[in-house]
Amino acid sequence: MFNFCTCMNFKQEPCSDEERQKNSPGRKRDMKKGIHEIMCNNAPLRVSTSEHRDYGDDRVINLDAGDPTMYETYWKKMGKKATVVIPGWRSMSYFSNGRSLCWFLEPDLCQQILRLHRVVGNAITEGRYVIVGTGSSQLILAALYALSSPESSEPTDVVSAVPYYSSYPSMCDYLKTTLFKWGGDASKYEKEGSYIEIVTSPNNPDGSLRGPVVKRSGGKLLHDLAYYWPHYTSITAPADFDVALFTASKCTGHAGSRIGWALVKDPEIAMKMVKFIELNTIGVSKDSQLRAARMLSVVSDSCEQPGSTTVLDNRTGESFYGFGHRLMTERWCRIRQAVKHGGMFSLPEFPTAYCTFLHQPTESRPAFAWLKCEDEEEEDCAGLLRRHKILGRSGVSFGCSPEFVRVSMLDRDDNFDLLVQRISKITAAPKSEQPH
């Protein structure tokens, strides 16, 4: 039996979020290229006052993918704290830890993964094997490989409830393997026999909190928890699942490092996942792991330091998740104002729940805006946005109607400013002016 990857205990001191002033109409923040006003209580739509931009209003903004570039601002402030220097002699071997089941997992990264989950309180790590992968995409395939039934006469069906993450179908069917295949919408799945249900919570694309849908014998569950972090949703309890996947791209914003990890209960499933990654890429880049370990360490440090706050006040005490929580709250306030102002779209409403990390009730702030076009004359929501130079991903990609479209909330400030401005100006034409 292999040993679990363990690390020393760290004191958990979650950073607190100062309560937003209930009687204030909003808050102001000083931006690099102008003063922007955030007004959250039935106030006029905020419009960027930035001047001397090197682009015009005709620029196309690509919000199709969830590229988390909005976090660049925070990491630039970290400077040397988040800088990694790797000597030429380090990490030359294929192997990291011969005593660990996941032999290519760097001990530093394992230690910081376990530490961060304890600090945030979003996952149980005791009695789990930690498996590192090249992003959660590789881990999804590794988990499907490990959870499928090789003895079966036909591929195991993989299902997920609509709207599901747009890459799940192609990931399942691209290699045309005999082990598993895409089985469609979990809410309509009625076949007997084995199946694998992917549960994404918070869900991509609509931000909803989810549980299993198929709920019958013969099935296995794979939980994709890429967005179960306090800047996107309330942390209500530590996740306790057989296979749970996380990724640095949404946890810290370092999508380019391509680091994800799985927390796995069953040693046989864990060993199969390791074998898949071994055959697929002979492990995972040590350089990326060392960088990810530093970033996770900086995040944990920022949450544990005395006086850490979630309010921007030009001090160095703002934790990473405080920064993310504040910025996502402001952005969702603004996108809702824009949608209300234009009147063409609607957005999902999210319940409020007590967050054990922030120590206060909070509402979900998903990484994507799941827009629905409310104009009966407009059948293609993505096409409508495209005509206004906004690239989003059609609801068809998520198993839904084209009246839906997903746009990223995680882009840089200038692109998000343009999104808000353009959404607010898209209005339905009067019935007499609409084409027949």
PDB file of N, CA and C in Angstrom, residues 24 37 66 83 183 207 295 311 383:
ATOM      1  N   SER A  24     -25.099  52.700   1.910  1.00  0.00           N
ATOM      2  CA  SER A  24     -24.298  53.366   0.894  1.00  0.00           C
ATOM      3  C   SER A  24     -24.800  53.001  -0.486  1.00  0.00           C
ATOM      4  N   GLU A  37     -17.273  54.624 -11.212  1.00  0.00           N
ATOM      5  CA  GLU A  37     -18.170  54.612 -10.056  1.00  0.00           C
ATOM      6  C   GLU A  37     -19.060  53.381 -10.121  1.00  0.00           C
ATOM      7  N   GLY A  66     -12.966  31.171 -20.772  1.00  0.00           N
ATOM      8  CA  GLY A  66     -12.844  31.726 -19.423  1.00  0.00           C
ATOM      9  C   GLY A  66     -11.398  31.994 -19.053  1.00  0.00           C
ATOM     10  N   THR A  83       7.389  35.144  -7.207  1.00  0.00           N
ATOM     11  CA  THR A  83       8.405  34.863  -8.219  1.00  0.00           C
ATOM     12  C   THR A  83       9.123  33.563  -7.885  1.00  0.00           C
ATOM     13  N   GLY A 183     -22.971  10.121 -23.229  1.00  0.00           N
ATOM     14  CA  GLY A 183     -24.330   9.593 -23.137  1.00  0.00           C
ATOM     15  C   GLY A 183     -25.404  10.652 -23.088  1.00  0.00           C
ATOM     16  N   GLY A 207     -23.617  28.619 -13.402  1.00  0.00           N
ATOM     17  CA  GLY A 207     -23.291  28.972 -12.025  1.00  0.00           C
ATOM     18  C   GLY A 207     -24.152  28.320 -10.967  1.00  0.00           C
ATOM     19  N   MET A 295       2.358  29.754  -5.867  1.00  0.00           N
ATOM     20  CA  MET A 295       1.142  30.553  -5.938  1.00  0.00           C
ATOM     21  C   MET A 295       0.144  30.136  -4.851  1.00  0.00           C
ATOM     22  N   VAL A 311     -11.624  44.196   1.515  1.00  0.00           N
ATOM     23  CA  VAL A 311     -11.959  45.521   1.013  1.00  0.00           C
ATOM     24  C   VAL A 311     -10.695  46.206   0.510  1.00  0.00           C
ATOM     25  N   GLY A 383     -25.159  35.051 -32.000  1.00  0.00           N
ATOM     26  CA  GLY A 383     -25.086  35.854 -33.217  1.00  0.00           C
ATOM     27  C   GLY A 383     -25.410  37.308 -32.952  1.00  0.00           C
TER      28      GLY A 383
END
